[in-house]
Structure formats: C-alpha cells, structure tokens
PDB file of C-alpha atoms in Angstrom:
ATOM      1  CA  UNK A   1      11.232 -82.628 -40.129  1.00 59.00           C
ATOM      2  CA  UNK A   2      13.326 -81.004 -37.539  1.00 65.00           C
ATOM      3  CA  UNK A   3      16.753 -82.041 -36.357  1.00 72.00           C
ATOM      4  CA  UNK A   4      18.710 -79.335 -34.081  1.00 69.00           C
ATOM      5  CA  UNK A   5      22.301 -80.607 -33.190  1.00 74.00           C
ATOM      6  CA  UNK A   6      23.403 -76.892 -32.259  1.00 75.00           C
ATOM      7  CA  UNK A   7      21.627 -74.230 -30.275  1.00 78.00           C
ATOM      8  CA  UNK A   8      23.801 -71.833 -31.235  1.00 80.00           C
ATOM      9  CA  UNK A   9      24.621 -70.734 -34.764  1.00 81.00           C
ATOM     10  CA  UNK A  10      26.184 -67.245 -34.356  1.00 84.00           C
ATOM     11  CA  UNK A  11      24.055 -66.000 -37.103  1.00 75.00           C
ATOM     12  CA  UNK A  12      21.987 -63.866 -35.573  1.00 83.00           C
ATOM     13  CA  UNK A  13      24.809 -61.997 -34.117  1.00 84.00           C
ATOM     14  CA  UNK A  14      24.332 -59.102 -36.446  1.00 87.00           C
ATOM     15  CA  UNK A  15      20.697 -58.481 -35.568  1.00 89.00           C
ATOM     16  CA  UNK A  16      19.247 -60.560 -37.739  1.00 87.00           C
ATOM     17  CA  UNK A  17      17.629 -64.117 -38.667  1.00 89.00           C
ATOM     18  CA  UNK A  18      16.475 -66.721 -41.179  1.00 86.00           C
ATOM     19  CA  UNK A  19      13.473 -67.072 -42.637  1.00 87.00           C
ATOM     20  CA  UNK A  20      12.350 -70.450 -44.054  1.00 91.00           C
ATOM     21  CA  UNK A  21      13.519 -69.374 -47.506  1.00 89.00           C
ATOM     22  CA  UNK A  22      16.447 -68.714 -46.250  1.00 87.00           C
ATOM     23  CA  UNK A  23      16.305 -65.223 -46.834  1.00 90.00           C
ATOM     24  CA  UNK A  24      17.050 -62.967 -43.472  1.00 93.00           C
ATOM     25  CA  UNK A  25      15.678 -60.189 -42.131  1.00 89.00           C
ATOM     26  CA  UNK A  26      15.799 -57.590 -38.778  1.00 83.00           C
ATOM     27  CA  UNK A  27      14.848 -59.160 -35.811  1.00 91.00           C
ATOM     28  CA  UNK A  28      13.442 -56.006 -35.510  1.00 90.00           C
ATOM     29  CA  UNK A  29      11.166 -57.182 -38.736  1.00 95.00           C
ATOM     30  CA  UNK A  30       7.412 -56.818 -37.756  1.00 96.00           C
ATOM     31  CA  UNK A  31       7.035 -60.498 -39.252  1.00 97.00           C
ATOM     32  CA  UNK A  32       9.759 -61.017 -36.483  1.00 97.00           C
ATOM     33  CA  UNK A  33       7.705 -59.229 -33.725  1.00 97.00           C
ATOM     34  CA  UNK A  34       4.795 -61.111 -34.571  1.00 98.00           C
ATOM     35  CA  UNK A  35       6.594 -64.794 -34.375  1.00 98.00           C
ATOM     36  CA  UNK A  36       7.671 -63.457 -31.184  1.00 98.00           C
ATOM     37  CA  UNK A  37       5.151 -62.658 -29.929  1.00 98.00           C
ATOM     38  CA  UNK A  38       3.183 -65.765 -31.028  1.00 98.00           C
ATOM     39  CA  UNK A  39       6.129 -67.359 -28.889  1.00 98.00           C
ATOM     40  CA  UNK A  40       5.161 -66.007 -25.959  1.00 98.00           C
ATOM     41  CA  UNK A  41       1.785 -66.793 -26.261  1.00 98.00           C
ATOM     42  CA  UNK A  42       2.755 -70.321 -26.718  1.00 98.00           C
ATOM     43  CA  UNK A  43       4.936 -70.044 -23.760  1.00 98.00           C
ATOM     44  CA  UNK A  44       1.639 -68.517 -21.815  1.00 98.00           C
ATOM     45  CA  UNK A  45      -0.265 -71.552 -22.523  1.00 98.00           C
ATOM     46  CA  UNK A  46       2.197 -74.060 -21.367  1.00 98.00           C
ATOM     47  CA  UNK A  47       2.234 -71.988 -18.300  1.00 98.00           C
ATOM     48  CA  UNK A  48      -1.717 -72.568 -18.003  1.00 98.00           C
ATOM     49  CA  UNK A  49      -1.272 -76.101 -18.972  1.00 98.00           C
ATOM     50  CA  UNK A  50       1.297 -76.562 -16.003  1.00 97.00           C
ATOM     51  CA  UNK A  51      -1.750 -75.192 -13.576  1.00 96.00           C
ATOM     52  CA  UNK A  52      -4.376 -77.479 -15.308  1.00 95.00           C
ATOM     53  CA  UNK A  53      -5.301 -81.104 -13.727  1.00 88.00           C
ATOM     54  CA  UNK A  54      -4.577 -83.315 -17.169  1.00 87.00           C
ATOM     55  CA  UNK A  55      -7.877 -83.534 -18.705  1.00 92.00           C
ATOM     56  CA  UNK A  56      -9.349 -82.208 -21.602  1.00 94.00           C
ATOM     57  CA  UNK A  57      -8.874 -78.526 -21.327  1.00 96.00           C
ATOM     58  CA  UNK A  58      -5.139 -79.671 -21.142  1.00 97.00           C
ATOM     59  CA  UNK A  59      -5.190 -81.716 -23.814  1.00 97.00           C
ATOM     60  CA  UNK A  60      -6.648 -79.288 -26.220  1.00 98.00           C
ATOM     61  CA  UNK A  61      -4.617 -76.638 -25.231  1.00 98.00           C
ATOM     62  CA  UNK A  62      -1.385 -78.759 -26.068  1.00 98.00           C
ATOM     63  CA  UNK A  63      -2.720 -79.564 -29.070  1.00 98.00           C
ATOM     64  CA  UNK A  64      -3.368 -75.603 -29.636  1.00 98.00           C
ATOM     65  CA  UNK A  65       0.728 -75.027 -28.734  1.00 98.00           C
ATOM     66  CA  UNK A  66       1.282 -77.288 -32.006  1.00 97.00           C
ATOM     67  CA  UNK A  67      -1.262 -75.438 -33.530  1.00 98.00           C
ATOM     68  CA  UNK A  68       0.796 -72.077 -32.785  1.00 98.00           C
ATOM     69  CA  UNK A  69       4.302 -73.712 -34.041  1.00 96.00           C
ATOM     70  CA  UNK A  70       2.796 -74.268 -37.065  1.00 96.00           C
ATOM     71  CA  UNK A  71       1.574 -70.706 -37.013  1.00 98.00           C
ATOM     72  CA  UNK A  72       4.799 -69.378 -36.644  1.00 98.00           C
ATOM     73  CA  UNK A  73       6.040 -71.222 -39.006  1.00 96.00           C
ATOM     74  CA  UNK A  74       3.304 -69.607 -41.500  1.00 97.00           C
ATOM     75  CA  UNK A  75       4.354 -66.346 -40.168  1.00 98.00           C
ATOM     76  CA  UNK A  76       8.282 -67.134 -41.704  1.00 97.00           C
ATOM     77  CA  UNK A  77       7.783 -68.491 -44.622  1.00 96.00           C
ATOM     78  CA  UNK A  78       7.399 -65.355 -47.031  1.00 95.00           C
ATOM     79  CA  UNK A  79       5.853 -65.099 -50.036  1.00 91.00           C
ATOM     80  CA  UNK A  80       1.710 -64.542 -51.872  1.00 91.00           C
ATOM     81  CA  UNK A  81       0.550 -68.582 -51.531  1.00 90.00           C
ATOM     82  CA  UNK A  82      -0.748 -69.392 -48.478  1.00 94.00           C
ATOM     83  CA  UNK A  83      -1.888 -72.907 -49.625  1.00 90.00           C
ATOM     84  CA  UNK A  84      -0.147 -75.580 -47.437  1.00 90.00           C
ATOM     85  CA  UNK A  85       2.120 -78.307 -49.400  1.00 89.00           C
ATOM     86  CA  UNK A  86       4.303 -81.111 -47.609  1.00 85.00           C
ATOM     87  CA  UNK A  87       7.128 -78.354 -47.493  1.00 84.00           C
ATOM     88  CA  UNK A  88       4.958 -76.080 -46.091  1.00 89.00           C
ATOM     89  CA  UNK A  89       3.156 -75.151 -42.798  1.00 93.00           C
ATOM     90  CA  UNK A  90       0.262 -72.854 -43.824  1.00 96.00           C
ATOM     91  CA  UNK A  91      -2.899 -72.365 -41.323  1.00 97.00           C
ATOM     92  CA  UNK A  92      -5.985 -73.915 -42.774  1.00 97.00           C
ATOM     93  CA  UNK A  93      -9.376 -73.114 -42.051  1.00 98.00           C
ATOM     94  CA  UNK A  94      -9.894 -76.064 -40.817  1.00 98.00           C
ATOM     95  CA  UNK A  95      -7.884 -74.928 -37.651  1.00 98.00           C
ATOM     96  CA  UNK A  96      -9.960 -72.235 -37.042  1.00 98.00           C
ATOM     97  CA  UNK A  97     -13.514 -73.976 -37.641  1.00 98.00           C
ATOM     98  CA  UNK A  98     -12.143 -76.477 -34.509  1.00 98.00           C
ATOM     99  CA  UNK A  99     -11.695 -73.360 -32.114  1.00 98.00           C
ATOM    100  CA  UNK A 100     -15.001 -71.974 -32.835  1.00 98.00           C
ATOM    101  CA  UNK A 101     -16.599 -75.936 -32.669  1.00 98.00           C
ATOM    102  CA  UNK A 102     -14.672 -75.953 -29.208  1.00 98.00           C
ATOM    103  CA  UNK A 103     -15.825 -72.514 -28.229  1.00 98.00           C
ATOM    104  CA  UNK A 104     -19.448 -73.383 -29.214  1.00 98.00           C
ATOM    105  CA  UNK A 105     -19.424 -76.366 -27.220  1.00 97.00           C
ATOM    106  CA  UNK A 106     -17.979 -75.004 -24.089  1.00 96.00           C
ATOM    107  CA  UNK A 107     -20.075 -72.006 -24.288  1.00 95.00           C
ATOM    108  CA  UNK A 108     -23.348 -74.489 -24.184  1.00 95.00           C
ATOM    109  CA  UNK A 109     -23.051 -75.185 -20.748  1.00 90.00           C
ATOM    110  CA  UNK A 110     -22.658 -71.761 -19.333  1.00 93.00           C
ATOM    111  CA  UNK A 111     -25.014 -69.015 -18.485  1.00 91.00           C
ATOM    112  CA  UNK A 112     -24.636 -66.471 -20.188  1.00 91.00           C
ATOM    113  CA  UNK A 113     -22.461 -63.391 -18.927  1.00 90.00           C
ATOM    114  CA  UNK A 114     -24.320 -60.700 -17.405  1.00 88.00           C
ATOM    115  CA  UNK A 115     -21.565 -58.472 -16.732  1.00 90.00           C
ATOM    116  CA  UNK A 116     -18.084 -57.998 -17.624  1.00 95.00           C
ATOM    117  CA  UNK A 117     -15.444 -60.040 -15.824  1.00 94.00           C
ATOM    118  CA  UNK A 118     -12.405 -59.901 -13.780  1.00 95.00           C
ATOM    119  CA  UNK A 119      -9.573 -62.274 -15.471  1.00 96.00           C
ATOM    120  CA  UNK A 120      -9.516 -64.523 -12.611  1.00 95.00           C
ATOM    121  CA  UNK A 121     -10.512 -67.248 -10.271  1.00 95.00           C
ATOM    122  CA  UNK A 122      -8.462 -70.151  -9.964  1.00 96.00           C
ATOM    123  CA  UNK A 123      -4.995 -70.171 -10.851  1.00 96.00           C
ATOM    124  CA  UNK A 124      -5.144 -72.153 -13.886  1.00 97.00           C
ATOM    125  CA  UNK A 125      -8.069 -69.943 -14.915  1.00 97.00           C
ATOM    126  CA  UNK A 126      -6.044 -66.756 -14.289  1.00 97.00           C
ATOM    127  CA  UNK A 127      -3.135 -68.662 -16.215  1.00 98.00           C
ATOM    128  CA  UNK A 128      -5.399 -69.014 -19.391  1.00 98.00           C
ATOM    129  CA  UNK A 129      -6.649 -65.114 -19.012  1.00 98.00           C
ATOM    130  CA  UNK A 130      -2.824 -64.601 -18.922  1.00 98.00           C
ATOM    131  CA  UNK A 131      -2.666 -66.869 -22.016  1.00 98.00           C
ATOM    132  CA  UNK A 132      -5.085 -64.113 -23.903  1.00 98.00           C
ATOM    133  CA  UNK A 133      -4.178 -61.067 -23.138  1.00 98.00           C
ATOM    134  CA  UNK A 134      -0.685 -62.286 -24.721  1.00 98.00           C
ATOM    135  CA  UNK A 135      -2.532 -63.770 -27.571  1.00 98.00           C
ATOM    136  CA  UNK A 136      -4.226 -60.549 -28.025  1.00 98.00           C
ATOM    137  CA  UNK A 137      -0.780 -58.280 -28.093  1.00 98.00           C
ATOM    138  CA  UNK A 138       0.613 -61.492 -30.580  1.00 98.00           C
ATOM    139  CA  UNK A 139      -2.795 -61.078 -32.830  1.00 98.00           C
ATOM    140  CA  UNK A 140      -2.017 -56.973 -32.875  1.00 98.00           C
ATOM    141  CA  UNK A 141       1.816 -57.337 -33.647  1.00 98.00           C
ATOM    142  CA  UNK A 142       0.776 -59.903 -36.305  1.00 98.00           C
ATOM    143  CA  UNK A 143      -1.840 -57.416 -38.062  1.00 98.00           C
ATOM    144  CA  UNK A 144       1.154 -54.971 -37.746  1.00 98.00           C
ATOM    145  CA  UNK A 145       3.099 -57.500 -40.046  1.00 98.00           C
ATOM    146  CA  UNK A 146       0.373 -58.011 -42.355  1.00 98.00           C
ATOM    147  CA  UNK A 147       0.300 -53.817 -42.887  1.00 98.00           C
ATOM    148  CA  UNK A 148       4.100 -54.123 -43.547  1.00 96.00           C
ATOM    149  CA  UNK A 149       4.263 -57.913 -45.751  1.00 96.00           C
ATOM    150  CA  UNK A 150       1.945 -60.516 -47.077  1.00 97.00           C
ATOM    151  CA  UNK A 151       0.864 -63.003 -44.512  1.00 98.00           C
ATOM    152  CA  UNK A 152      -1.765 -65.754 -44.233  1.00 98.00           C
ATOM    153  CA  UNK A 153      -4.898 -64.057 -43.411  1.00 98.00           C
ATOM    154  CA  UNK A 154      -5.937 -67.606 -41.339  1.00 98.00           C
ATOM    155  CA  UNK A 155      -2.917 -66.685 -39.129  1.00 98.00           C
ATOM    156  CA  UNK A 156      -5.034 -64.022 -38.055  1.00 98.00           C
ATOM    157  CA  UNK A 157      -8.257 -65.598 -37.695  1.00 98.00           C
ATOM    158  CA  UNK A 158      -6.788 -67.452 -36.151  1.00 98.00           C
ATOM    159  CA  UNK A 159      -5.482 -65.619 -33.349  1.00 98.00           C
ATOM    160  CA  UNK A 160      -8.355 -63.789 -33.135  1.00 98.00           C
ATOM    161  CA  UNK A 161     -10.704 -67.166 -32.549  1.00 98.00           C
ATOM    162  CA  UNK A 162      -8.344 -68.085 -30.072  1.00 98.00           C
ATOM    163  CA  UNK A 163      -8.301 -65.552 -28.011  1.00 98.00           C
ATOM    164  CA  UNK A 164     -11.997 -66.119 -27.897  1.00 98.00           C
ATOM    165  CA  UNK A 165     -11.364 -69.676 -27.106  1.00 98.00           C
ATOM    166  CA  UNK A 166      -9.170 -68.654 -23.799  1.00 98.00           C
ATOM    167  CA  UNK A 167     -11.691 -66.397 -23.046  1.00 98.00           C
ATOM    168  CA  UNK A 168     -14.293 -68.836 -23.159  1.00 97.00           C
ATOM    169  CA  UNK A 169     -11.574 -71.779 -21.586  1.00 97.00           C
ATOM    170  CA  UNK A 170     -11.028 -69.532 -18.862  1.00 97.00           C
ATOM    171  CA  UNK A 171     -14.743 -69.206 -17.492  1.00 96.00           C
ATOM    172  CA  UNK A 172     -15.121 -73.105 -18.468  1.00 96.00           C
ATOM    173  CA  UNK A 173     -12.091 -73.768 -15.943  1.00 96.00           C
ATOM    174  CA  UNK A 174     -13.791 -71.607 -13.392  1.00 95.00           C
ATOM    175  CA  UNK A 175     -17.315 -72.743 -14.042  1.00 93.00           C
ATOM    176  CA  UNK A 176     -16.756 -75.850 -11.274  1.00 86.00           C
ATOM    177  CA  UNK A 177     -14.872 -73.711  -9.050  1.00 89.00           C
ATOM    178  CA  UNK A 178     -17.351 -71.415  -7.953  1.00 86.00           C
ATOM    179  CA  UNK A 179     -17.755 -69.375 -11.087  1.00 87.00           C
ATOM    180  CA  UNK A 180     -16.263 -66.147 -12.810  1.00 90.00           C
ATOM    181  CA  UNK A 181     -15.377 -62.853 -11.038  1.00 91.00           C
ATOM    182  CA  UNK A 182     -17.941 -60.786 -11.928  1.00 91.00           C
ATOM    183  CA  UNK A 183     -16.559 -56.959 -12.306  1.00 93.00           C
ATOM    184  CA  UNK A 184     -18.236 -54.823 -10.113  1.00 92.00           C
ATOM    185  CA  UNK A 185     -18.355 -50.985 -11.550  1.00 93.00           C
ATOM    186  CA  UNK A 186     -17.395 -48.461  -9.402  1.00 94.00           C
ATOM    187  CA  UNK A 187     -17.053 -50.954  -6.471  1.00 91.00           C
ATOM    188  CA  UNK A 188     -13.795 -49.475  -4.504  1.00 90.00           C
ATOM    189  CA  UNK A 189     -14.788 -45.968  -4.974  1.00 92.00           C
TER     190      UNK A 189
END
C-alpha cells in the first residue's frame, strides 16, 4: 500500500502539503494540526511501549499505534463519506467498541478510585500518562478541525475512548507495582 523511495519531496517547501486526494493545504490547516498532533501521540505511545516489559499491555498498545496511522489517515482524506472502502482508511466503530471492551476488562480487576491521581508510578506507567495527556491535546486539535471541515466523527470517539484507555492502562501498569499515586489535596501547603 505504501512504498517511500524518497524522504524528501521538496513539496512542502512553500508551507504546505498533500492530502490523500491530492489536493494541498496549509500546514497550518487545523486538519493539519490535528494529524500532527495525532503524530505525536503515536510517537508518545511508542515511547511507553519502549518502557513496557513485552506483554500484553505492549502488544495492544502497538496494535493501537496502527490503529492511530489509520486515524490519520482518516483525518487526510477530505470529503462527507466516512464509510471505509479498499482505497480508504476510515475509523470504524468497531475500533472504538475494542477500547472500551479493553477498558472494561482492565477496569474489572481494580478497586475503584477513591481519589484523584497523580500521573505516575513506574516509568512505563508515567510514559502511558504522558501518552494521554498528548492524546488529549490531539483529541482537542482534532475537534478544532471538525469546527473548521468535515471529519469522521469515530476519529473522535475515538480519541476520546482512548484516552480513557491510557488512563485506565496506566493504573493497570501500576496496579502490580505498588499501586497509583493517590493525590493528596492540599498536602505541601
């Protein structure tokens, strides 16, 4: 599907780039911010990954980094039908139905949270609360876009399910390492 001989192409040297029409835009485009943005997130959670033993929070957060190329390749492709053909990469519910199956099942063996807490813990854990807060700013920028031109509504969903999901990762990751960091109000006062 993909074949990249060159790196460089020189055609963004004018402050823009192509979308998968082939039509171009600003890179100052929100849809641009947005796939940026999605980027780093991506780039977050291959951080998180790197901190992970290889098991099967690993595994399902590679499988999430796919997840997110496809997304961004939702987020180029312009146009009003968001239904996914062999030439296209749309989000599907489906996707998002898996995080919250995931979340649900990692959830089950927790306690429940009492208080707020402190993104944390072990290093991979930190790592994945990293991984969220960047997924939040990428879910923001992307309702930006969808203000400014039509975009998959999944796409949001979900990025807003899986920010839940490293939420939810995070405290699973730190569950068998002594637990979250509970935030203690007022507690340096």
């Amino acid at each position: 599907m993909v074949k990249l001989n060159k790196i460089y192409t020189r055609t963004g040297d004018d402050g823009t780039t192509g979308l998968v029409d082939g039509s171009r835009v600003a890179k100052t485009d929100p849809r641009m911010a947005a796939i940026g943005d999605v980027d780093e997130a991506n780039s977050a959670i291959g951080v998180a990954i790197a901190a992970l033993e290889q098991d099967d929070t690993a595994a399902a957060l590679t499988r999430i980094q796919n997840d997110l190329f496809d997304l961004g390749a939702d987020l180029a492709t312009p146009g009003e039908d968001f239904a996914p053909s062999e030439m296209t990469l749309r989000i599907i519910a489906g996707q998002v139905a898996r995080l919250e199956r995931e979340i649900d099942a990692m959830n089950s063996g927790m306690p429940p949270l009492t208080s707020f807490i402190l993104p944390g813990g072990t290093a991979a854990a930190a790592a994945i609360h990293v991984a969220r807060a960047t997924v939040r700013r990428a879910e923001r920028t992307a309702v930006a876009a969808a203000h400014a031109v039509p975009l998959n509504p999944l796409t949001l969903s979900y990025l807003n399910r899986l920010s839940d999901y490293l939420f939810v990762a995070a405290r699973f990751v730190n569950q068998n390492a002594g637990g979250d960091v509970l935030w203690v109000p007022g507690a340096s006062r």
